[in-house]
Coordinates of C-alpha atoms in Angstrom, one line a residue:
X1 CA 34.2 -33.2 -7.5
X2 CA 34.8 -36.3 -9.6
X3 CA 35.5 -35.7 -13.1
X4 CA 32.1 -37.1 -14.3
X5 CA 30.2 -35.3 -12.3
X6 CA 31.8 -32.2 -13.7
X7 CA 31.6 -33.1 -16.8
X8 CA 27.8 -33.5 -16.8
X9 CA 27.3 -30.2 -15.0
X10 CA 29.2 -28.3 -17.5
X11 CA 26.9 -30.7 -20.3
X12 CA 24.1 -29.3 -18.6
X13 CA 24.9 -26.1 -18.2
X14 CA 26.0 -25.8 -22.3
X15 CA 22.6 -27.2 -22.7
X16 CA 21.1 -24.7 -21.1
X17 CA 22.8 -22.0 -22.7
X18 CA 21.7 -23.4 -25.7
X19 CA 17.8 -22.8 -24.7
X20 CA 16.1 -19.7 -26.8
X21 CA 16.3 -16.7 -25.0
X22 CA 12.4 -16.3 -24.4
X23 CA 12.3 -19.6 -22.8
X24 CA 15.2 -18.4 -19.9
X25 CA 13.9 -14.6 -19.4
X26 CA 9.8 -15.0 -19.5
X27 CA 9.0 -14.7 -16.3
X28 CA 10.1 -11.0 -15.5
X29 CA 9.1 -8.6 -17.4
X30 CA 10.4 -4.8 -17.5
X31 CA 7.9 -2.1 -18.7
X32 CA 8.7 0.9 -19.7
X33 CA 5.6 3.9 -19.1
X34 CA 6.7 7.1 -21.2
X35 CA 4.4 8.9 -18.7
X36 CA 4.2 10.6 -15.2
X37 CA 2.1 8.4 -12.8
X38 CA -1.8 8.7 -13.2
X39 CA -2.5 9.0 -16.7
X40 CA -3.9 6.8 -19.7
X41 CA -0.8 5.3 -20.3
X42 CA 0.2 4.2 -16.5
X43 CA -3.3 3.0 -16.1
X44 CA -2.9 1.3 -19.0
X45 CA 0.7 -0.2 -18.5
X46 CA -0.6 -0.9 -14.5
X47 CA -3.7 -2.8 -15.6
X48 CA -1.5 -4.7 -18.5
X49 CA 1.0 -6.0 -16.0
X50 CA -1.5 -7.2 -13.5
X51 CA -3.2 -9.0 -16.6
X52 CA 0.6 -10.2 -17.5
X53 CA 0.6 -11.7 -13.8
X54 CA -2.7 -13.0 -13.3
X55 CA -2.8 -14.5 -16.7
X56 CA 1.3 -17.0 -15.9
X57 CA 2.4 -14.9 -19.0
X58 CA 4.9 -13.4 -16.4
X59 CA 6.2 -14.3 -12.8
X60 CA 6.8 -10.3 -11.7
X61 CA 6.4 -6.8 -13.4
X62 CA 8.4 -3.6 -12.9
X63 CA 7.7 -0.2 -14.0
X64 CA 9.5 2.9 -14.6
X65 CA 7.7 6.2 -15.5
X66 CA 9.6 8.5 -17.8
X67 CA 7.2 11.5 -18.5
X68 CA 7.6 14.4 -20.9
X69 CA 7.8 15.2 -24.6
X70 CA 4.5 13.1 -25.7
X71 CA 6.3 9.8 -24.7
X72 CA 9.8 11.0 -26.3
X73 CA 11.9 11.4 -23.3
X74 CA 10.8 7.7 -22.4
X75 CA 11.1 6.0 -25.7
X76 CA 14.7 7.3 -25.8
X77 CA 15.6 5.3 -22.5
X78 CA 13.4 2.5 -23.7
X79 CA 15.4 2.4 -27.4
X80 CA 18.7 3.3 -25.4
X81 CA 18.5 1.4 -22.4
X82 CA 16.6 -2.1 -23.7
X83 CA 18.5 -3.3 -26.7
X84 CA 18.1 -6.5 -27.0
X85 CA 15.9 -7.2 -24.0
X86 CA 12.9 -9.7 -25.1
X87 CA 11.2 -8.9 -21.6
X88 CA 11.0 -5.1 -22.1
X89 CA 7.2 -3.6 -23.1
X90 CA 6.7 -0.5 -23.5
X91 CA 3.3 1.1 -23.5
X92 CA 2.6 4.0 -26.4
X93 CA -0.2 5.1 -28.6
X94 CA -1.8 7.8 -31.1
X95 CA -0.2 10.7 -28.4
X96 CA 3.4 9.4 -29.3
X97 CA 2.6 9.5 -32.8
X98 CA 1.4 12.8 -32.8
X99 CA 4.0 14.0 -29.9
X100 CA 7.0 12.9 -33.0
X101 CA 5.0 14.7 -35.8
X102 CA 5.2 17.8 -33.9
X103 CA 8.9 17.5 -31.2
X104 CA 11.2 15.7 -34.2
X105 CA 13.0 14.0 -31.5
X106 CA 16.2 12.2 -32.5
X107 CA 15.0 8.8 -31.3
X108 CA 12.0 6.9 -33.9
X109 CA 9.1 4.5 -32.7
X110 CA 10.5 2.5 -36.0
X111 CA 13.7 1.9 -33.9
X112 CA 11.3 -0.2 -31.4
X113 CA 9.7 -3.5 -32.3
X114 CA 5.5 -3.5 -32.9
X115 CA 4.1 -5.8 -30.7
X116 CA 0.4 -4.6 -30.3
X117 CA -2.3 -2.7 -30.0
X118 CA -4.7 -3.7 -27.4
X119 CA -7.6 -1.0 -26.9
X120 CA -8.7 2.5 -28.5
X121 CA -10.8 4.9 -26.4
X122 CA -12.4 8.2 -27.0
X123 CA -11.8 11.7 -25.4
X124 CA -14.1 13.8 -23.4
X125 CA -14.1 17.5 -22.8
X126 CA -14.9 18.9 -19.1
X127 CA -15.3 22.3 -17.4
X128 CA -14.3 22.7 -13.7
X129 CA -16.9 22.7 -11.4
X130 CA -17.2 26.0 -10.5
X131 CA -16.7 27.3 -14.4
X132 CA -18.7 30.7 -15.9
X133 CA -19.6 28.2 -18.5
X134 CA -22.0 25.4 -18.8
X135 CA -21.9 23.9 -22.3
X136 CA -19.4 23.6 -25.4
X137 CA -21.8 26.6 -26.9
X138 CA -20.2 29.2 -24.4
X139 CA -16.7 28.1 -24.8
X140 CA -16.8 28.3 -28.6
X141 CA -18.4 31.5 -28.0
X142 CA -15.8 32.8 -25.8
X143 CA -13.3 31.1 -28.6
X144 CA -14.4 33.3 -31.2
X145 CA -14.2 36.4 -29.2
X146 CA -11.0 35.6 -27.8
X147 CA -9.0 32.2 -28.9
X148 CA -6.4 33.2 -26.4
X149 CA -8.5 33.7 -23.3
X150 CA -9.9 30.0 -23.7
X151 CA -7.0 28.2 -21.6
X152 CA -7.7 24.1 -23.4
X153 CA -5.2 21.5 -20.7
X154 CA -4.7 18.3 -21.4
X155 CA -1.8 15.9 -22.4
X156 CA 1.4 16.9 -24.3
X157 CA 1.8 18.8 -27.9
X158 CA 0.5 16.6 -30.2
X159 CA -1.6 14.4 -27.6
X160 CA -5.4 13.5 -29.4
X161 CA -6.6 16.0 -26.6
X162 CA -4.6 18.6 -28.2
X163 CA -5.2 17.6 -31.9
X164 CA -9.1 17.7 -31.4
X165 CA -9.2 21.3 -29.7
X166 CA -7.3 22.6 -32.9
X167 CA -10.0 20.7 -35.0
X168 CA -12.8 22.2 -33.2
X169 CA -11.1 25.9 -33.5
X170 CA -10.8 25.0 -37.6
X171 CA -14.5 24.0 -37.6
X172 CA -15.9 27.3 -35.6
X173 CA -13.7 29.4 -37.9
X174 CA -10.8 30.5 -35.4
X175 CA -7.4 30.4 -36.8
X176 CA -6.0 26.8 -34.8
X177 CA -2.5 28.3 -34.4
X178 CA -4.3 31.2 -31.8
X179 CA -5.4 28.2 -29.9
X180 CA -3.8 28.7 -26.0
X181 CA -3.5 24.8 -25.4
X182 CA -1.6 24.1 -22.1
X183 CA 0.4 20.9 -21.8
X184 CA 0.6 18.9 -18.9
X185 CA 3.2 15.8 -18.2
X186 CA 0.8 13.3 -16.9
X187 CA -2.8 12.8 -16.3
X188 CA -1.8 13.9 -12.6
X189 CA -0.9 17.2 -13.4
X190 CA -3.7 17.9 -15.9
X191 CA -6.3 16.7 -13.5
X192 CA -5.0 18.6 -10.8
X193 CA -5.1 21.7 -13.3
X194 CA -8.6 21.2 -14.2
X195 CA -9.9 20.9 -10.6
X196 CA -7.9 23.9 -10.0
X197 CA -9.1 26.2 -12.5
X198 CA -6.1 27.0 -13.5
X199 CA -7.5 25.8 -17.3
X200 CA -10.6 26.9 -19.2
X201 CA -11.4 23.5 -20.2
X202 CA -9.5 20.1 -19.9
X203 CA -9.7 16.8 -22.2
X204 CA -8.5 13.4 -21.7
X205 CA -9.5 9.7 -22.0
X206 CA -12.9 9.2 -20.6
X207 CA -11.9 6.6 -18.3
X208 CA -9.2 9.7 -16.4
X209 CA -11.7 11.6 -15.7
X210 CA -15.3 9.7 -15.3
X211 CA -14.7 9.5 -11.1
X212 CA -14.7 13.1 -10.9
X213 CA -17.5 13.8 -13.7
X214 CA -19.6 11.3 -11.3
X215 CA -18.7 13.3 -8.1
X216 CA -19.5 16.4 -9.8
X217 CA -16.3 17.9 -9.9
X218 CA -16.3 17.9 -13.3
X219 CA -18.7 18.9 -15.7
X220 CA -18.5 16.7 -19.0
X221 CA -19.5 19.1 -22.3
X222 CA -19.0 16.9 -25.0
X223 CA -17.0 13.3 -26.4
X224 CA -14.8 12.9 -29.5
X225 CA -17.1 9.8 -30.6
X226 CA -19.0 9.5 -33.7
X227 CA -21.9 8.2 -30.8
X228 CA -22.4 8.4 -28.0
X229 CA -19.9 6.4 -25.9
X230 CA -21.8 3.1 -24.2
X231 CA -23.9 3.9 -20.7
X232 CA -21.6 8.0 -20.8
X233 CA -24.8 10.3 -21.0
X234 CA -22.3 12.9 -22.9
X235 CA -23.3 14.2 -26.3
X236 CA -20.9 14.3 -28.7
X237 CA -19.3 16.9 -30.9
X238 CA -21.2 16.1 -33.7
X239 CA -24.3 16.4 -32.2
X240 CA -23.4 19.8 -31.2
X241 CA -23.1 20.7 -35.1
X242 CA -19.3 20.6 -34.2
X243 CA -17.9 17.9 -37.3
X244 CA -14.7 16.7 -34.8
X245 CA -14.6 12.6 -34.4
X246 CA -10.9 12.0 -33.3
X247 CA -9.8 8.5 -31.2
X248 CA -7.3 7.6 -28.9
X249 CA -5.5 4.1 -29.1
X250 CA -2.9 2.4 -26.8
X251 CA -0.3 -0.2 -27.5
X252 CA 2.7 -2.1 -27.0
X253 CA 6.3 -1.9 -28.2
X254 CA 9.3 -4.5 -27.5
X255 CA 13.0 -3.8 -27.5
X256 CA 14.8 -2.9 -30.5
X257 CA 17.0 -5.7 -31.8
X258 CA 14.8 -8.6 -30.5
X259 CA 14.4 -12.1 -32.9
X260 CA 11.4 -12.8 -34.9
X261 CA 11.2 -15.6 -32.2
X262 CA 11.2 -13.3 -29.3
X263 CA 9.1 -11.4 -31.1
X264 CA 6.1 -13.8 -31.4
X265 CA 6.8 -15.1 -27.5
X266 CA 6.4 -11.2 -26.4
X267 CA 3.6 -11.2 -28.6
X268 CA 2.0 -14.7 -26.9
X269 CA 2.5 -13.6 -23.3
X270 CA 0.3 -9.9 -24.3
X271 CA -2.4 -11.7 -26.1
X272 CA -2.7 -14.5 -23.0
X273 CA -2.8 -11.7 -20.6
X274 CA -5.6 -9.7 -23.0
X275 CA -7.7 -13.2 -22.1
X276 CA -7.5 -12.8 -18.4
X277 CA -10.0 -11.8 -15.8
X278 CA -7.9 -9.4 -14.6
X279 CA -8.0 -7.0 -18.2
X280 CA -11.8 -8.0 -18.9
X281 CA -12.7 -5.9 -15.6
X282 CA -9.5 -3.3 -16.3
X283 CA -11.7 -3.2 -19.8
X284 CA -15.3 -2.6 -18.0
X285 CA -13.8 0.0 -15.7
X286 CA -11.9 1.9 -17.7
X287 CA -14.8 1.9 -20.3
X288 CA -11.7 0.9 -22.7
X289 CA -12.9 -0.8 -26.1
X290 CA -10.6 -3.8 -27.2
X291 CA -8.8 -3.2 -30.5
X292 CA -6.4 -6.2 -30.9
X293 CA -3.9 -6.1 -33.5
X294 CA -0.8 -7.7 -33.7
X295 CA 2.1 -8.3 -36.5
X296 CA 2.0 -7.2 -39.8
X297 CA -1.3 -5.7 -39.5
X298 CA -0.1 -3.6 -36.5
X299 CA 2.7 -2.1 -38.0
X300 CA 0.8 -1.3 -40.9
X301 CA -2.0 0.4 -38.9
X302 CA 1.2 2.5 -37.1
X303 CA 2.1 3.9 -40.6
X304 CA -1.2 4.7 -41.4
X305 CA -2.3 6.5 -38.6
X306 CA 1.1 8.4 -38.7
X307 CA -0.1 9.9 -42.2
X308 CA -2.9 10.4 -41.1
X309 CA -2.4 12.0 -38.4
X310 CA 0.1 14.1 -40.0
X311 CA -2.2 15.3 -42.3
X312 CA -4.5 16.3 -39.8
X313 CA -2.4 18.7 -38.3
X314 CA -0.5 20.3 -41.1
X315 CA -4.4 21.0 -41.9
X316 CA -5.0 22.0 -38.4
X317 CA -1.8 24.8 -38.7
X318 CA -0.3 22.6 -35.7
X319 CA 2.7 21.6 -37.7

């Protein structure tokens, strides 16, 4: 090679390396779904990454599940394995929040970098098919009897699903602590568990469960809604003279140790994908409600909801 030539290659190539890092590593991006496949949060990372796509904000997507602990287990390989890494997302919510208040694992969400939050969606409550009971009536009935008889399935310890059955034993007048709750890995597993009936009475997003409510597999008793959710023909809790009103949000996390820079371009490529068609119909389907919040305002809403939620269950006798 003549020595000018080289000497302009290596110029470019300095150049290059001289590029922000965003600008280099935008177009594949890794996320990280602290969940078993076929939950809330896989739908949610799914949908997001086909948004991510769609929208140019990325050129591919991987995923990686890493269920158990409320999100736990995967937030410690997304703080451990991700340093760094201003392509990493990782999808979380009010279940990791309240899976921390209640595991103490040795890993934080503060070690992670807010990025946003991007929708909040209520719960429902649902009997198996075949179930002796036919309304919320008979299972608070059965509740006051017997708390321990009354088998409640749903996410991990500390999941919204969890927090709102203690909430509803508080407001009947049975101890919350008696409560049998059963905790399941993944949406999978707690669908599976419901259709079984190997549990009393499941809850989750409305959106994991509304094919099987419309098939009949599932009989829908009651949602976690101040009102009535939009075209659901559920009543809510509080209609039942049962004060409960509990919601469920979803959001993103980046890597720890990421620039304000990278920041704000991990930040750009979510809210461009938010604007595509792809996440308005992921929106309509999953009767999701969009909740944007990014930056300052986000991580303030994370502390918030932290205390709050913390409060809730040291009320609840859940911590």
């Amino acid at each position: 090679m003549r020595r000018d030539t080289f000497l302009k290659s290596m110029a470019a190539l300095a150049a290059a390396a001289t590029l922000p890092l965003p600008a280099l590593a935008s177009a594949n991006v890794k996320m990280m779904i602290p969940a078993n496949p076929g939950g809330g949060w896989d739908t949610t990372g799914r949908a997001l990454g086909k948004a991510l796509q769609e929208s140019g904000a990325a050129s591919t997507v991987t995923y990686d599940n890493k269920g158990g602990a409320a999100g736990a287990l995967g937030l410690a390989q997304f703080i451990n394995g991700s340093k760094n890494d201003p392509n990493a997302l990782m999808v979380m919510g009010a279940v990791m929040l309240g899976g921390i208040i209640t595991g103490k694992p040795p890993v934080n969400l503060s070690q992670a970098t807010p990025v946003a939050r991007i929708t909040s969606e209520y719960n429902v409550f649902v009997l198996p098919a075949n179930s002796p009971f036919k309304t919320m009536k008979d299972v608070v009935e059965q509740l006051k009897k017997d708390p321990g008889s009354v088998k409640w399935g749903g996410g991990s310890r500390g999941s919204t699903e969890h927090i709102a059955a203690a909430m509803i034993a508080r407001e009947v007048g049975v101890d919350p602590s008696k409560i049998n709750y059963v905790a399941f890995r993944g949406g999978g597993e707690a669908i599976a568990a419901i259709l079984g009936g190997n549990v009393t009475i499941g809850g989750s997003g409305y959106s994991e469960f509304a094919e099987y409510i419309a098939s009949g597999k599932m009989r829908p008793l009651a949602v976690t809604s101040a009102t009535r959710l939009k075209g659901v023909n559920v009543p809510t809790l509080k209609e039942q003279d049962i004060n409960v009103v509990i919601g469920n949000w979803r959001g993103v996390y980046g890597a720890p140790g990421i620039t304000a820079a990278q920041r704000k371009e991990l930040t750009d490529r979510v809210l461009k994908a938010l604007k595509s068609k792809a996440w308005a119909e992921a929106l309509e389907k999953n009767n999701w409600t969009p909740a944007v919040l990014t930056g300052a305002d986000f991580e303030k809403f994370v502390d918030d909801d932290f205390a709050s939620l913390r409060a809730t269950m040291v009320k609840s006798g859940m911590v």
